[in-house]
Tab-separated table of C-alpha atoms in Angstrom:
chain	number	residue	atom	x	y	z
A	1496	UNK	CA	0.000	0.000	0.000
A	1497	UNK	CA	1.442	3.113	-1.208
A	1498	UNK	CA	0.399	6.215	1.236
A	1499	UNK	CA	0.589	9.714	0.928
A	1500	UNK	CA	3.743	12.027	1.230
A	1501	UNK	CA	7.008	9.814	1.797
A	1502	UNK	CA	5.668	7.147	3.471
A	1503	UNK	CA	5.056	3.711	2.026
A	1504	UNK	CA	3.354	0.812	3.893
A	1505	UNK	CA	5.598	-2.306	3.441
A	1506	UNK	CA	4.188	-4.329	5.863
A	1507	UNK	CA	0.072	-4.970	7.360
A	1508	UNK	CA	0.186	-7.448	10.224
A	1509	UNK	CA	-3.414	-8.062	10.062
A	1510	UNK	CA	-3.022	-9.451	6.886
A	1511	UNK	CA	-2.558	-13.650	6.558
A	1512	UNK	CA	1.064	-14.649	6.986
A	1513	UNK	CA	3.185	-16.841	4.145
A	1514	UNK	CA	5.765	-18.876	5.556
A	1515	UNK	CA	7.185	-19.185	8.685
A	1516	UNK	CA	10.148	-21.383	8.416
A	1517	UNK	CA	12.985	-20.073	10.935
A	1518	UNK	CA	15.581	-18.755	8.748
A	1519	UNK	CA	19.242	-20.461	8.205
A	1520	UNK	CA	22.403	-18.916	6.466
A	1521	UNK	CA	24.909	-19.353	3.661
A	1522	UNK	CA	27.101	-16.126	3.458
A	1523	UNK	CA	26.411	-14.209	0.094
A	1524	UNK	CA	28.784	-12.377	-1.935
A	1525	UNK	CA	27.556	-9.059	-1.966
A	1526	UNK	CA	29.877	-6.388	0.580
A	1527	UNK	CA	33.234	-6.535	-0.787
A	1528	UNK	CA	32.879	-3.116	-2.320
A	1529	UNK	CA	32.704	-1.789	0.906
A	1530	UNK	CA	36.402	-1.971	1.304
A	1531	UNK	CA	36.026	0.320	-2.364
A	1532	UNK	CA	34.356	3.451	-0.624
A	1533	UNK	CA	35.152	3.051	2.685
A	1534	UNK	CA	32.448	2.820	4.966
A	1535	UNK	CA	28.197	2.988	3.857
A	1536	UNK	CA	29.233	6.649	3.809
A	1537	UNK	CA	28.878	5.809	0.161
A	1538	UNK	CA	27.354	2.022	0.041
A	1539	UNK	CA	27.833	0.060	-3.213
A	1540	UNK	CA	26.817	-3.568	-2.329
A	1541	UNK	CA	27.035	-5.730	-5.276
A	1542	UNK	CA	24.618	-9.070	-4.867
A	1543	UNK	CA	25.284	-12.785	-6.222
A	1544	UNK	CA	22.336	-11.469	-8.936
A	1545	UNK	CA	20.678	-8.039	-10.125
A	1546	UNK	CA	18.347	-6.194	-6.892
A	1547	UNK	CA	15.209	-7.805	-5.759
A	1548	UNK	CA	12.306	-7.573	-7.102
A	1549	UNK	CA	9.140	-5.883	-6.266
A	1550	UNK	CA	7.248	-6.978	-3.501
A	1551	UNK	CA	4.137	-9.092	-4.200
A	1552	UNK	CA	1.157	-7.111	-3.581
A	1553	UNK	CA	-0.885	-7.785	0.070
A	1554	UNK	CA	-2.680	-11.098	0.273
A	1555	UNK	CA	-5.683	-8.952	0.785
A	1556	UNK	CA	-6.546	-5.134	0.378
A	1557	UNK	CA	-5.223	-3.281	3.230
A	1558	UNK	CA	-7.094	-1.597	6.129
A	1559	UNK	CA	-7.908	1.719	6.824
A	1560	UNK	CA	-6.668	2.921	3.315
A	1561	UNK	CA	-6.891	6.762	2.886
A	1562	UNK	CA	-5.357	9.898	2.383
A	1563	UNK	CA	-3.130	9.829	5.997
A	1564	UNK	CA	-1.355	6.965	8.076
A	1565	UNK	CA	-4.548	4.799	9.673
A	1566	UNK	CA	-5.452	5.251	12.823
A	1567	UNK	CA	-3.515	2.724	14.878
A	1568	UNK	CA	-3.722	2.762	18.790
A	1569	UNK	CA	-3.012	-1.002	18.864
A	1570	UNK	CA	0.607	-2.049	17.134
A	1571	UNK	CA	3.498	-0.145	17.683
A	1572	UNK	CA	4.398	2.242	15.400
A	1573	UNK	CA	8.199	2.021	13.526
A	1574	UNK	CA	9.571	3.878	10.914
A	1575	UNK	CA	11.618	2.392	8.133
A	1576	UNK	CA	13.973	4.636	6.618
A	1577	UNK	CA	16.117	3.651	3.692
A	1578	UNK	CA	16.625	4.654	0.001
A	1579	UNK	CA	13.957	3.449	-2.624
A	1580	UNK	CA	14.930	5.371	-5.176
A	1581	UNK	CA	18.531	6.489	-6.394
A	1582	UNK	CA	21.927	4.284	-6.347
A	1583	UNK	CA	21.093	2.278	-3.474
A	1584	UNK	CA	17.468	2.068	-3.947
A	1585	UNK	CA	17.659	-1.846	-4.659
A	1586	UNK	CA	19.962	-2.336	-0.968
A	1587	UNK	CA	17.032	-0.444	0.532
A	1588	UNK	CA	14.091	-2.465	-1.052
A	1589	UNK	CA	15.853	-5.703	-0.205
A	1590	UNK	CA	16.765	-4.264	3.277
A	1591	UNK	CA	12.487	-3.507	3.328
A	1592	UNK	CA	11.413	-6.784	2.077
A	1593	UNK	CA	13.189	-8.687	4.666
A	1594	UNK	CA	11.694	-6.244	7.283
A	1595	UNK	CA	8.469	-7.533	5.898
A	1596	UNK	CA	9.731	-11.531	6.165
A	1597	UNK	CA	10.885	-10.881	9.688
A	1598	UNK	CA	7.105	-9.664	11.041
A	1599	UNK	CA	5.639	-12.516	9.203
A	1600	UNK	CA	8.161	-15.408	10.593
A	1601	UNK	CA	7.499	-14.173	14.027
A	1602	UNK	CA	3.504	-13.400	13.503
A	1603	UNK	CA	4.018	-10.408	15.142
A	1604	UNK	CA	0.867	-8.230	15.263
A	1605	UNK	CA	1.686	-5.816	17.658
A	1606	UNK	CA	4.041	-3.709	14.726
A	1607	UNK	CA	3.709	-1.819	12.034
A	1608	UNK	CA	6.114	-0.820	9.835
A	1609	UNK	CA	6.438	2.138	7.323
A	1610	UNK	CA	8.911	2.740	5.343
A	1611	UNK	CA	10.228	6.275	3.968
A	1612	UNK	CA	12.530	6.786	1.414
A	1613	UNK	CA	15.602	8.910	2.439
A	1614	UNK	CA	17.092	9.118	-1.389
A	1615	UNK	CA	14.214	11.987	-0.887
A	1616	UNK	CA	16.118	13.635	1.616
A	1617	UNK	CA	17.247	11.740	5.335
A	1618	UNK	CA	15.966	14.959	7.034
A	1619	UNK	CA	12.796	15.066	5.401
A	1620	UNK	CA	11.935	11.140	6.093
A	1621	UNK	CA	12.703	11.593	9.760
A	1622	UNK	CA	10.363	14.563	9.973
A	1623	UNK	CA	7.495	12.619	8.422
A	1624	UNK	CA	8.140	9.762	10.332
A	1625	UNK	CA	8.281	11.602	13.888
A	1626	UNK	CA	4.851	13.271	12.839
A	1627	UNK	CA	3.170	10.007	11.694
A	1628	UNK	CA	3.848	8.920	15.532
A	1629	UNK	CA	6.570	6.385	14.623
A	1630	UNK	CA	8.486	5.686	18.294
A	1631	UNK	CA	11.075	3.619	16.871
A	1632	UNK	CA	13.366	4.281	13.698
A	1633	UNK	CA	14.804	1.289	11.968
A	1634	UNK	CA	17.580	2.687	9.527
A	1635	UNK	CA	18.725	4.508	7.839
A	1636	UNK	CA	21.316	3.253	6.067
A	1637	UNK	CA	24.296	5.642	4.961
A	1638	UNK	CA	26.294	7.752	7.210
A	1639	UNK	CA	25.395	11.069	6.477
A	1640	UNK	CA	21.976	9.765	6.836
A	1641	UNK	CA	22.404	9.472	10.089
A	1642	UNK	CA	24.137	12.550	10.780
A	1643	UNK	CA	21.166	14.020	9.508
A	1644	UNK	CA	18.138	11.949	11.184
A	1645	UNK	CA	19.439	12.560	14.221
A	1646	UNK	CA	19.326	15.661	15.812
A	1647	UNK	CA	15.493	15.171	14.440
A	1648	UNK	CA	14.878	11.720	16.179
A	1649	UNK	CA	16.272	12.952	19.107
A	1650	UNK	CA	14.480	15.870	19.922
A	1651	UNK	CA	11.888	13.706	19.801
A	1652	UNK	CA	13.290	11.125	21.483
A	1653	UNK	CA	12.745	8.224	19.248
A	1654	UNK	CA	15.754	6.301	19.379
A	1655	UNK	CA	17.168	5.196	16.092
A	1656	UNK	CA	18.652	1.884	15.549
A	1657	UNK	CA	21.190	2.367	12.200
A	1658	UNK	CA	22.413	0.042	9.696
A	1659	UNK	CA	25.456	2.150	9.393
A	1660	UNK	CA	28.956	0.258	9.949
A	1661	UNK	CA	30.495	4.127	11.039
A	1662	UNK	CA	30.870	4.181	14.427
A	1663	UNK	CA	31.287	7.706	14.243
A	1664	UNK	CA	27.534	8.590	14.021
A	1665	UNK	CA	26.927	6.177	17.218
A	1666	UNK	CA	25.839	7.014	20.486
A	1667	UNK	CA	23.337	9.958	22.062
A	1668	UNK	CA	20.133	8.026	20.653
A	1669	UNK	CA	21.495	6.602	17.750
A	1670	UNK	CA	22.727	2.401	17.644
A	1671	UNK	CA	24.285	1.399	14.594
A	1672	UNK	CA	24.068	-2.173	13.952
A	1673	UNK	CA	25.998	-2.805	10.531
A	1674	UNK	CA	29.527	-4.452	10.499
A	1675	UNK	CA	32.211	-2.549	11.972
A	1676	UNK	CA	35.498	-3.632	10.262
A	1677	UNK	CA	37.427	-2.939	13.417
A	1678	UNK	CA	36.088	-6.165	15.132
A	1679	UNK	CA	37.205	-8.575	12.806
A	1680	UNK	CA	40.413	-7.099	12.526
A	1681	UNK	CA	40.300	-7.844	16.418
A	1682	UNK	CA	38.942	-11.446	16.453
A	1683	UNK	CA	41.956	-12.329	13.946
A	1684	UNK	CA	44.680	-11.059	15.284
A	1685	UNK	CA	43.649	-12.015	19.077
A	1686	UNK	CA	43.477	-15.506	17.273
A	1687	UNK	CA	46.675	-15.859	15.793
A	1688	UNK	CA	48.046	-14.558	19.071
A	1689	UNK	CA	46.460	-17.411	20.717
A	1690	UNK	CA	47.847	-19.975	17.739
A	1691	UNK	CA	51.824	-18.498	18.812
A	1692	UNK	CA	52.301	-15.633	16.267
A	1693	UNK	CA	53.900	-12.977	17.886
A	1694	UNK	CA	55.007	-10.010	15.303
A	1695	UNK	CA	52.967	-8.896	12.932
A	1696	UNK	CA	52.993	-6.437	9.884
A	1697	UNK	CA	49.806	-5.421	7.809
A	1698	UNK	CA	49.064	-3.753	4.438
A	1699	UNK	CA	46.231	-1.209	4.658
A	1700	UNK	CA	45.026	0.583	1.935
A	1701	UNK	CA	44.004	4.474	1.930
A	1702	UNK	CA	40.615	4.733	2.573
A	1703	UNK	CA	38.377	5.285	5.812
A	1704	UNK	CA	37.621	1.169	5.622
A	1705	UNK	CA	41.403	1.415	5.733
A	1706	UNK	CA	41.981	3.780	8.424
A	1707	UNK	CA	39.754	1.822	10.752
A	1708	UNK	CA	41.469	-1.192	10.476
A	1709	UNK	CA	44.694	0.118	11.023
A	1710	UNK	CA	43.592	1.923	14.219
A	1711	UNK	CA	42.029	-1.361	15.562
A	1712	UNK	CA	44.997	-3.255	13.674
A	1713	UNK	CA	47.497	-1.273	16.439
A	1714	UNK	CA	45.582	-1.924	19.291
A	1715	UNK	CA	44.450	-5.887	18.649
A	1716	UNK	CA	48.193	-6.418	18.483
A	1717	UNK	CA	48.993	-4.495	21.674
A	1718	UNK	CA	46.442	-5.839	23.671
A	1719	UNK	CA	47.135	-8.947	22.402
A	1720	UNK	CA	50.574	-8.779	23.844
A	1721	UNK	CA	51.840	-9.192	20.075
A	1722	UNK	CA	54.852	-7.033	18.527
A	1723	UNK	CA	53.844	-4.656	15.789
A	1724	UNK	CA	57.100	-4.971	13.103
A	1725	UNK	CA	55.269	-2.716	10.004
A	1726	UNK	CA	52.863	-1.213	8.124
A	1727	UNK	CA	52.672	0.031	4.732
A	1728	UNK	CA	49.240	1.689	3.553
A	1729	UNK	CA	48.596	2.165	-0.304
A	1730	UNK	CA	46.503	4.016	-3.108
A	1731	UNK	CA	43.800	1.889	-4.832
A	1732	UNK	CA	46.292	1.008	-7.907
A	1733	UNK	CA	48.125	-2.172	-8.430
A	1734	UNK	CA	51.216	-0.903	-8.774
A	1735	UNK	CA	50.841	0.974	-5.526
A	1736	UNK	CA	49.341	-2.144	-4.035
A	1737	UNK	CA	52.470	-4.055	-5.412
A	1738	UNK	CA	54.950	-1.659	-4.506
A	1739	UNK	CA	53.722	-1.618	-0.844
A	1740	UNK	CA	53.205	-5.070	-0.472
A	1741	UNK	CA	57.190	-5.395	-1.477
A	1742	UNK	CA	58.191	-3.007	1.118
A	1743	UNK	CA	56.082	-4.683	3.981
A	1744	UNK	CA	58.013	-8.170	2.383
A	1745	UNK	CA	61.499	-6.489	3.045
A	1746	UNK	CA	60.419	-4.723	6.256
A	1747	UNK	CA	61.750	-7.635	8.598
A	1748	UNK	CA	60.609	-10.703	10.171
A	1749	UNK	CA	57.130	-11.437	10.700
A	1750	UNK	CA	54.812	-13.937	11.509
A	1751	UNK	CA	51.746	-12.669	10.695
A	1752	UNK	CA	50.816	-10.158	7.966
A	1753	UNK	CA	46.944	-8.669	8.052
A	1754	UNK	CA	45.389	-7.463	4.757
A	1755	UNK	CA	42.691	-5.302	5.166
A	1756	UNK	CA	41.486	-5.449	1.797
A	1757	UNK	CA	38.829	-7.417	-0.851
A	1758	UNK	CA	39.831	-10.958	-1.876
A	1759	UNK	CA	41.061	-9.921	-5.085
A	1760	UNK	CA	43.846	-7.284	-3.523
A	1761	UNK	CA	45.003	-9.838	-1.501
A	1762	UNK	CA	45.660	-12.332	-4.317
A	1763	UNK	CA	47.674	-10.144	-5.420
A	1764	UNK	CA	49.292	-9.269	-2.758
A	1765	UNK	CA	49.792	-12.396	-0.788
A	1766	UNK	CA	52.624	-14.221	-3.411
A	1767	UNK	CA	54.860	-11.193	-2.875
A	1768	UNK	CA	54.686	-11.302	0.969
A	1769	UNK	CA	55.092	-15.067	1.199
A	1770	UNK	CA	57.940	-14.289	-0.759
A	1771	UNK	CA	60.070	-13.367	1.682
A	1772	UNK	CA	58.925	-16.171	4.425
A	1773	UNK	CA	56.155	-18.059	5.690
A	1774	UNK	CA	54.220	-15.849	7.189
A	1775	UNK	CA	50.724	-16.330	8.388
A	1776	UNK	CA	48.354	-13.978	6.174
A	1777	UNK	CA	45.185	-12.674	8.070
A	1778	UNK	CA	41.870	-11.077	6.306
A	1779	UNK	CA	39.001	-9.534	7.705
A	1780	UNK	CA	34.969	-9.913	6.736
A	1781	UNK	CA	35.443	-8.717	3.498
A	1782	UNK	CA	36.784	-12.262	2.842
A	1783	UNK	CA	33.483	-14.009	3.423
A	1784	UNK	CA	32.010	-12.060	0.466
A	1785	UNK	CA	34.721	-14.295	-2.268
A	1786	UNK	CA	34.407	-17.762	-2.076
A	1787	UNK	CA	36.639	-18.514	-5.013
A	1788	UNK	CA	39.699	-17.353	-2.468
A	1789	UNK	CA	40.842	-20.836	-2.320
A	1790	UNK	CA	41.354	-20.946	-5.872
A	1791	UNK	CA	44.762	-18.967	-5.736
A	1792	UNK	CA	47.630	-21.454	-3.956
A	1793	UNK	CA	48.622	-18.971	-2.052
A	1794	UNK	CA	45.857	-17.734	-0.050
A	1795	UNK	CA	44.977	-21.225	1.301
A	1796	UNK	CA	45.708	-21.489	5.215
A	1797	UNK	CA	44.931	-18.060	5.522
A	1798	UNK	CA	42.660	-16.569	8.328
A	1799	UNK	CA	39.773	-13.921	8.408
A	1800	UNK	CA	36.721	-13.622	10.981
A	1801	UNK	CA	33.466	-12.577	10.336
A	1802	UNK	CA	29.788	-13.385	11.296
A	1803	UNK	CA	28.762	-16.669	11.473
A	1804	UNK	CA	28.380	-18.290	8.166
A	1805	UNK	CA	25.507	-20.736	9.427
A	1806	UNK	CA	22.348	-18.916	9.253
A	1807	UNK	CA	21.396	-17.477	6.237
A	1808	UNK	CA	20.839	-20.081	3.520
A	1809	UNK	CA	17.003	-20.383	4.333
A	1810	UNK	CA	16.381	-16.650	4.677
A	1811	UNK	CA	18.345	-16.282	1.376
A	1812	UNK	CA	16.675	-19.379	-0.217
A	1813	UNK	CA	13.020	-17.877	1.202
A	1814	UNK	CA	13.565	-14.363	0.050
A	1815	UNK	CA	14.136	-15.958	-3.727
A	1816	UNK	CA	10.623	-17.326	-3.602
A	1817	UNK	CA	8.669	-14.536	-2.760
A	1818	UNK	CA	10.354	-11.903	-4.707
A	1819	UNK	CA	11.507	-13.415	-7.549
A	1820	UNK	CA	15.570	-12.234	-6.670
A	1821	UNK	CA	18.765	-13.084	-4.160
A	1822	UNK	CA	18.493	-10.403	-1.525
A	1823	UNK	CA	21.287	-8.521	-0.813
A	1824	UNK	CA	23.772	-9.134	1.897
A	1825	UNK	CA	22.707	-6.092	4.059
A	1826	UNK	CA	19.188	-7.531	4.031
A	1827	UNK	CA	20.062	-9.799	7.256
A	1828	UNK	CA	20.539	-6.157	9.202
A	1829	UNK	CA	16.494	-5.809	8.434
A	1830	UNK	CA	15.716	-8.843	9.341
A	1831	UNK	CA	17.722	-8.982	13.027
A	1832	UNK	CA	16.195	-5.380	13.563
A	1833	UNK	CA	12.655	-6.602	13.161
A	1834	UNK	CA	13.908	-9.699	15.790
A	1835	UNK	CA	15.346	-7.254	17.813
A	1836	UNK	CA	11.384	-4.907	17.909
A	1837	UNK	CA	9.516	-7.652	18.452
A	1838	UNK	CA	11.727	-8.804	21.361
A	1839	UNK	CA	11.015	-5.402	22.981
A	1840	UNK	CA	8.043	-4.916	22.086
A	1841	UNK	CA	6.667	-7.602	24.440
A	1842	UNK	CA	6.860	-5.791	27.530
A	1843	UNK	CA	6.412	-1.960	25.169
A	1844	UNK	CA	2.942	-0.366	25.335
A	1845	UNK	CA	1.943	1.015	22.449
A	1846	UNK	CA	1.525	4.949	21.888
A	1847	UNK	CA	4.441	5.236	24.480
A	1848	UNK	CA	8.043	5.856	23.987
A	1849	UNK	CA	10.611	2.934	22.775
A	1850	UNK	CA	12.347	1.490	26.119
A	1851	UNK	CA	15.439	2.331	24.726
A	1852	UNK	CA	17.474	1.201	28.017
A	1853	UNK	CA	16.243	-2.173	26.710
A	1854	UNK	CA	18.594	-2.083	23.901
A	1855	UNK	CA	21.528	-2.705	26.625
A	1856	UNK	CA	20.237	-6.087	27.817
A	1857	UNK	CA	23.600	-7.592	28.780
A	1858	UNK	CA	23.008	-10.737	27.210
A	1859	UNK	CA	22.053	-8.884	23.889
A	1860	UNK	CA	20.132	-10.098	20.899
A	1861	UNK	CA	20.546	-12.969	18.366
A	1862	UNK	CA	19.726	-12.583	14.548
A	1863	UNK	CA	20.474	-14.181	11.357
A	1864	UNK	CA	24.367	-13.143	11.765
A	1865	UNK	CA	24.925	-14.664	15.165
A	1866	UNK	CA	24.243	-12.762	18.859
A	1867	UNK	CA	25.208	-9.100	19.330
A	1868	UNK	CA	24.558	-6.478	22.212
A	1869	UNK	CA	25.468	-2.827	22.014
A	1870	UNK	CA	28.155	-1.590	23.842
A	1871	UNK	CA	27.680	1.861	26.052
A	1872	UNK	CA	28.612	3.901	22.812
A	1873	UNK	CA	25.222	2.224	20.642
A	1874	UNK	CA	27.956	-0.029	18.682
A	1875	UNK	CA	27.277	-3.616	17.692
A	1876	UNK	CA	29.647	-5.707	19.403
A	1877	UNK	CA	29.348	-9.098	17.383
A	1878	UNK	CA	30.296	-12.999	17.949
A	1879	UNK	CA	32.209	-13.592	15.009
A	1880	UNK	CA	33.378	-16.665	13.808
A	1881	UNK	CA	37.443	-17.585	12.371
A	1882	UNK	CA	37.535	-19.187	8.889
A	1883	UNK	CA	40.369	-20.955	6.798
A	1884	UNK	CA	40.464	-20.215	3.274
A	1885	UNK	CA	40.805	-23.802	1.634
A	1886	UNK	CA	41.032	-25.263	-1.895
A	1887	UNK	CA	37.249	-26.357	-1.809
A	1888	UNK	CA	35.973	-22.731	0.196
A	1889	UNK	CA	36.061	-21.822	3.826
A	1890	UNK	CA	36.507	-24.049	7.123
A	1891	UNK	CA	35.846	-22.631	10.814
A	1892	UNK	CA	38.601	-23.027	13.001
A	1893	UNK	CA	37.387	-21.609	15.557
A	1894	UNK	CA	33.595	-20.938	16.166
A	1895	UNK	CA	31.754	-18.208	17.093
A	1896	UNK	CA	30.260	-17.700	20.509
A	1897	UNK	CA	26.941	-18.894	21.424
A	1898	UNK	CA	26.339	-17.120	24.157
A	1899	UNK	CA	28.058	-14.034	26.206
């Protein structure tokens, strides 16, 4: 149901459900750009195939239709807000769509979901969404999205729960929930600590994905108790790649060399490195998104973390038969937000404000990519997982946690 001004109903609760198989997970190959642009300052997530389709229309004609948002003193109300038109429009429609799977796998009929489409303008959605009565605001999805929802959301104190990976735009209100590269860059290099290496070098390249990692790169390996022997950083060019990836190979001994990069840079640049010794190479999430790693002889043995690659075959294989298309990676983030709202929503009256302290349960949440809980800054602090890049694909070596 398409409503007036910004606002677009994507999901009726009333409305018979379709499906409600609990969802399990195969990692798709679909974020690696990230590493490209830095963080979803500027999002370009590339899926397995072309963005989702359409939505099927309601199984039958929607409430309460008119020229306004119904009346609704029943269901809590919660703003979507992510692009539907524009570059990104087919990240936010998939992100939507499995907003719209998550309320109908958990028959939840106590929210209600609009969505608003901040390609418009992020300022302008939040606006309309805090004057349609929304309490809660899923999304949105870029940085500067953020930045600009909000001062908005928070003078009306509607806490907003982000699928931004910046950790900058975290914190006073605003919970970001996407995958911040620094904690995979931890998880490795606290594991390879563990497994005896002790100095470690990294190649980082020059971008704010880059800059990130190399912060949390520095501190893994001090709290780790590790010795940091180099780092070279380098321009998105292979011959800058090369050329950097020579220097960190002459730089001294090392048993461990991180490469905060996409698959295919560190193909390139793993041959040169190993050059010079065995070394140990590490990767971070942007790994998970290349499963033909293994491929290259030289990048098998290596080590990345990420989220758990166990539950999102299902949701993935579920989305495909009711829209037509593979959903993009990001889509998950919609999904565990809707898990998340519902959780809450229990013990939320309706028509009063989102229990935000809620959002700090100590024993957190668990979603399609494994258990979370937000630290005191509104950052996702994930259980990720350790993988093996192998001929045949990717092996866990060391699990992710179940539980805190």
């Amino acid at each position: 149901m398409v409503e007036s001004g910004m606002a677009a109903e994507m999901t009726e609760t009333t409305r018979e459900r379709q499906g409600n198989a609990s969802p399990r997970r195969q990692l798709l190959r679909g974020i690696a750009t990230l590493a490209l642009g830095g963080l979803l300052a500027a999002c370009q997530v590339v899926p397995k195939t072309n963005g989702p389709a359409t939505p099927p229309p309601p199984d039958k004609p929607t409430d309460n239709v008119g020229p306004g948002l119904p009346t609704d003193t029943d269901r809590h109300r919660v703003a979507l807000l992510v692009p539907q038109t524009g570059t990104n429009a087919d990240v936010g429609m998939a992100i939507a769509n499995a907003t719209t799977m998550a309320l109908l796998d958990t028959k939840a009929d106590k929210v209600r979901i609009t969505t608003y489409d901040t390609a418009l303008g992020a300022a302008a959605a939040a606006k309309q969404a805090v004057a349609d009565g929304n309490k809660l605001i899923l999304g949105p999805l870029l940085s500067e999205d953020v930045t600009a929802v909000a001062p908005i959301a928070r003078a009306a104190k509607v806490p907003v729960i982000s699928f931004s990976n910046d950790s900058s735009v975290a914190g006073n209100g605003v919970f970001i929930m996407g995958f911040v590269p620094g904690q995979s860059v931890e998880r490795v290099v606290s594991f390879a600590r563990a497994k005896g290496q002790q100095r470690f070098g990294a190649l980082i390249p020059k971008n704010l994905y880059g800059e990130r990692s190399m912060a949390a790169f520095k501190a893994a390996v001090a709290n780790a108790g590790g010795t940091l022997v180099a780092t070279e950083t380098y321009d998105r060019s292979a011959a800058a790649l090369t050329g950097a990836a020579r220097r960190l190979a002459s730089a001294g001994a090392m048993d461990a060399v991180l490469i905060a990069d996409v698959g295919g840079n560190a193909v390139r640049a793993v041959p040169i490195i190993k050059g010079a010794g065995q070394r140990q190479i590490l990767g971070t999430e942007l790994w998970n998104t290349d499963a033909t790693l293994g491929g290259n002889p030289a990048m098998r043995g290596a080590w990345f973390a990420s989220v758990s690659d166990g539950l999102y075959g299902q949701l993935a294989t579920k989305y495909r038969t009711r829209f037509g298309k593979a959903p993009y990676r990001l889509a998950s983030l919609g999904y565990d937000s809707v898990l998340l709202t519902v959780r809450i929503a229990r013990d939320w009256k309706p028509g009063t404000n989102f229990p935000a302290g809620r959002l700090m349960a100590a024993d957190g949440f668990g979603g399609i990519d494994g258990i979370f809980r937000f630290n005191d800054r509104g950052i996702a602090i994930r259980a990720l997982e350790v993988s093996e890049v192998g001929a045949g694909g990717f092996r866990v070596i060391d699990p992710a946690p179940a539980k805190w």
